[in-house]
Amino acid sequence: MASNELEKNDQSDEELSPELTRKQLIHLGFRSLMLQASFNYERMQGGGWLYSILPGLQHAHRNKKDLSNSMQDNMAFFNTHPFLVTFIMGIVLAMEQNKEDRAAIRGIRVAMMGPLGGVGDALFYLTLLPLTGGIAASMAIEGNIFGPIMFIIVFNVIHFGTRFSLMFYGYRAGVNAIAKIKEGTQRISRGATIVGITVVGGLIATFVTIDVDYFLDFGETEMDIQEDVLDSIMPGLLPLVYTLAMYFLLKKKQSPLILIGITVLFGLLGAYLGILEGGIDDDA
């Protein structure tokens, strides 16, 4: 009897499981917050992805063989934007529940993670984050205590609203949702990128300050390098050049911690040598 039960347990189960409830989907949405908890350079978000989706897989597959195969597939390399991952989770869970072909499920997961990673960066990291953060920083500089509170509330209302709504939409729509958003994906990404770059440009001009405190003497004439040379070429030239240099190093996979250290050393060395203007503006 035990042998028959074990043999049955090893067989593939083609019976469809009941649909996930709203409560279960909400639970999965909260688990998706741990997507990057085990981030590594071999499988990126693979471990966090499996952790996030595991209760849904256990609901879809009632025998060990099916569950084992599914878990093994979902432990593979995975990397996307953490705020939009629930959309992929919903699609994959719908396919797992319907016992779709494993190769098809892998293909959908891999095909979606790249585009949504780019769209998420444009929407959240290049648009929402600098926009809300810039407004909050401006309020905080003026002494308004509501600045950081506003940032936390507004950013997370949009963040969690997107996360959970995409979980419900992705699961209910199943694979048909891909065709619905495929046509507009590039337009959304391009528009959000343009807005984000504009905001970032404004933030660079507003918050990144590099003032050269150096003068050249030509007999009785004294030339201010900052005002007479750099600002005459282009106001804010040095902040722009330095920001682009940091961006270039980031694209070259340089560690952000190293870039922060370089920035600190650059400022200290420049102030020590009397080349860069130090201190805080009294009007700030």
XYZ file of C-alpha atoms in Angstrom:
284
model
C 0.000 0.000 0.000
C 2.834 2.340 0.851
C 4.503 1.403 -2.445
C 1.346 2.225 -4.409
C 1.027 5.567 -2.619
C 4.654 6.434 -3.380
C 4.226 5.462 -7.029
C 1.098 7.610 -7.264
C 2.921 10.494 -5.651
C 5.696 10.318 -8.273
C 3.260 10.467 -11.183
C 2.464 13.756 -12.874
C -0.872 15.224 -11.791
C -2.890 16.756 -14.648
C -5.863 17.718 -12.470
C -6.392 21.481 -12.329
C -6.272 23.046 -8.888
C -8.820 25.611 -7.606
C -8.161 29.278 -8.361
C -6.182 31.306 -5.891
C -8.293 33.502 -3.639
C -7.859 37.235 -3.209
C -6.374 36.616 0.245
C -3.793 34.232 -1.215
C -2.846 36.722 -3.931
C -2.373 39.465 -1.331
C -0.155 37.101 0.665
C 1.931 36.423 -2.442
C 2.176 40.158 -3.071
C 3.679 40.706 0.368
C 6.100 37.816 -0.141
C 7.305 39.498 -3.339
C 8.856 42.206 -1.137
C 11.591 39.639 -0.409
C 12.485 39.258 -4.093
C 16.041 40.547 -3.650
C 16.679 39.103 -0.182
C 19.051 36.438 -1.562
C 20.391 38.417 -4.538
C 23.586 36.962 -5.982
C 25.558 37.137 -9.215
C 24.803 33.551 -10.233
C 20.994 33.585 -10.282
C 20.311 37.226 -9.389
C 16.772 37.212 -7.933
C 16.231 33.469 -8.486
C 16.047 32.517 -4.818
C 13.792 35.430 -3.931
C 11.538 34.678 -6.900
C 11.024 31.079 -5.738
C 10.355 32.245 -2.172
C 7.802 34.770 -3.429
C 5.888 32.349 -5.608
C 6.242 29.129 -3.554
C 2.798 29.120 -1.831
C 1.178 29.510 -5.244
C 3.198 26.589 -6.611
C 2.204 24.438 -3.650
C -1.420 25.315 -4.322
C -1.112 24.452 -8.032
C 0.826 21.184 -7.638
C -0.488 18.634 -5.160
C 2.149 15.940 -5.645
C 5.865 16.003 -4.961
C 7.038 15.310 -8.486
C 5.126 18.192 -10.070
C 6.079 20.543 -7.245
C 9.734 19.531 -7.413
C 9.904 20.116 -11.178
C 8.194 23.464 -10.815
C 10.446 24.595 -7.972
C 13.545 23.556 -9.908
C 12.436 25.607 -12.916
C 11.594 28.631 -10.802
C 14.970 28.564 -9.042
C 16.736 29.437 -12.293
C 18.233 32.821 -13.172
C 15.737 35.643 -12.815
C 16.094 39.410 -12.795
C 13.440 42.088 -13.260
C 12.164 45.246 -11.611
C 11.046 44.382 -8.046
C 7.961 46.632 -8.195
C 6.573 44.958 -11.334
C 7.472 41.362 -10.488
C 3.920 40.585 -9.335
C 2.650 40.859 -12.899
C 4.995 38.049 -13.941
C 4.035 36.111 -10.814
C 0.361 36.331 -11.735
C 0.953 35.157 -15.293
C 3.209 32.276 -14.222
C 0.832 31.168 -11.476
C -2.065 31.099 -13.938
C 0.004 28.920 -16.265
C 1.175 26.647 -13.430
C -2.406 26.197 -12.276
C -3.514 25.300 -15.791
C -0.675 22.741 -16.053
C 0.878 24.444 -19.058
C 4.018 23.037 -20.643
C 7.102 23.706 -18.512
C 9.062 25.050 -21.483
C 6.263 27.520 -22.222
C 6.255 28.721 -18.608
C 10.037 29.199 -18.661
C 9.794 31.061 -21.954
C 7.120 33.440 -20.649
C 9.089 34.164 -17.481
C 12.322 34.863 -19.351
C 10.614 36.891 -22.087
C 8.853 39.186 -19.620
C 11.556 39.862 -17.052
C 13.753 41.968 -19.348
C 11.135 44.375 -20.777
C 9.457 44.874 -17.400
C 12.862 45.557 -15.870
C 13.387 48.400 -18.332
C 9.858 49.753 -17.977
C 10.100 49.634 -14.181
C 13.389 51.535 -14.161
C 11.880 54.242 -16.365
C 8.656 54.532 -14.371
C 9.993 54.291 -10.831
C 13.747 54.957 -10.666
C 13.929 57.612 -13.401
C 10.522 59.249 -12.874
C 8.695 58.581 -9.606
C 11.702 58.393 -7.275
C 13.523 61.575 -8.396
C 10.243 63.459 -8.779
C 8.874 62.687 -5.299
C 12.338 62.737 -3.727
C 13.182 66.087 -5.322
C 9.952 67.689 -4.147
C 10.428 66.240 -0.646
C 14.049 67.418 -0.523
C 13.029 70.915 -1.589
C 10.404 71.004 1.165
C 12.901 69.699 3.728
C 15.478 72.331 2.758
C 12.867 74.985 3.443
C 12.352 73.484 6.910
C 9.041 71.781 6.151
C 8.875 68.587 8.231
C 6.128 67.228 5.969
C 8.679 66.782 3.128
C 10.010 63.299 4.051
C 6.573 62.225 5.297
C 5.048 63.203 1.950
C 7.748 61.270 0.115
C 7.156 58.065 2.107
C 3.372 58.265 1.734
C 3.155 59.208 -1.962
C 5.932 56.882 -3.130
C 4.601 53.846 -1.273
C 0.951 54.446 -2.178
C 1.971 54.267 -5.844
C 4.444 51.447 -5.200
C 2.073 49.136 -3.306
C -0.896 50.079 -5.464
C 1.082 49.023 -8.542
C 2.431 45.871 -6.908
C -0.932 44.450 -5.796
C -2.998 45.622 -8.764
C -0.548 43.927 -11.134
C -0.753 40.731 -9.106
C -4.548 40.620 -9.486
C -4.463 41.704 -13.135
C -1.719 39.286 -14.154
C -3.374 36.319 -12.494
C -6.909 37.023 -13.727
C -5.904 37.814 -17.271
C -3.409 34.953 -17.558
C -1.309 34.779 -20.674
C -3.801 36.960 -22.589
C -2.548 39.971 -20.604
C 0.756 39.863 -22.465
C -0.882 40.629 -25.803
C -2.891 43.472 -24.255
C 0.118 45.422 -23.013
C 2.678 44.396 -25.633
C 1.719 47.137 -28.114
C 1.950 49.950 -25.562
C 5.063 48.802 -23.714
C 7.585 50.682 -25.861
C 5.535 53.904 -25.858
C 5.123 53.805 -22.084
C 8.811 53.131 -21.556
C 9.929 55.861 -23.971
C 7.571 58.490 -22.559
C 8.496 57.706 -18.964
C 12.194 57.772 -19.836
C 11.890 61.245 -21.404
C 10.064 62.582 -18.351
C 12.540 60.905 -16.012
C 15.618 62.262 -17.799
C 14.104 65.767 -17.751
C 13.504 65.525 -14.002
C 16.992 64.153 -13.352
C 18.494 66.985 -15.420
C 16.650 69.516 -13.292
C 17.797 67.818 -10.106
C 21.430 67.873 -11.262
C 21.259 71.608 -11.912
C 19.537 72.210 -8.570
C 21.309 69.948 -6.098
C 24.744 69.067 -7.547
C 27.095 71.965 -6.858
C 30.792 72.199 -7.736
C 32.278 75.695 -7.392
C 35.895 76.318 -8.353
C 37.489 78.816 -5.964
C 40.517 79.628 -8.080
C 41.772 82.808 -9.714
C 44.363 83.480 -12.407
C 46.434 86.668 -12.253
C 47.368 88.454 -15.477
C 49.224 91.481 -14.183
C 46.600 93.836 -12.881
C 43.809 91.602 -14.203
C 42.391 88.748 -12.160
C 40.276 86.061 -13.768
C 37.740 84.004 -11.791
C 37.847 80.487 -13.273
C 34.292 79.737 -12.158
C 32.488 82.914 -13.256
C 34.670 84.133 -16.126
C 35.481 80.795 -17.762
C 33.252 77.873 -16.761
C 29.960 79.762 -16.329
C 30.548 81.640 -19.561
C 30.817 78.340 -21.411
C 27.779 76.800 -19.737
C 26.294 77.381 -16.259
C 26.466 74.188 -14.209
C 29.055 72.637 -16.526
C 31.117 70.963 -13.805
C 28.123 69.355 -12.030
C 26.965 67.965 -15.384
C 30.410 66.606 -16.280
C 30.872 65.025 -12.861
C 27.405 63.439 -12.917
C 28.026 61.996 -16.384
C 31.378 60.639 -15.195
C 29.682 58.874 -12.271
C 27.023 57.487 -14.625
C 29.730 56.192 -16.969
C 31.493 54.410 -14.098
C 28.197 52.886 -12.951
C 27.607 51.554 -16.466
C 31.059 49.988 -16.231
C 29.822 48.030 -13.185
C 31.783 50.134 -10.713
C 30.570 49.766 -7.129
C 28.384 52.673 -5.896
C 30.294 52.567 -2.586
C 33.546 53.225 -4.423
C 31.953 56.122 -6.318
C 30.703 57.624 -3.050
C 34.232 57.342 -1.654
C 35.662 59.003 -4.767
C 33.168 61.869 -4.418
C 34.050 62.420 -0.758
C 37.798 62.354 -1.468
C 37.337 64.664 -4.456
C 35.534 67.226 -2.308
C 37.968 67.003 0.613
C 41.053 67.174 -1.573
C 39.682 70.052 -3.619
C 38.806 72.038 -0.487
C 42.189 71.262 1.120
C 44.094 72.478 -1.947
C 41.908 75.576 -2.127
C 40.608 74.701 -5.588
C 37.007 73.942 -4.668
C 34.816 76.206 -2.598
C 33.919 74.549 0.720
C 31.312 75.162 3.376
C 27.531 75.517 3.334
C 25.697 78.457 1.860
C 24.109 80.510 4.643
C 21.046 81.113 2.484
C 20.398 77.368 2.044
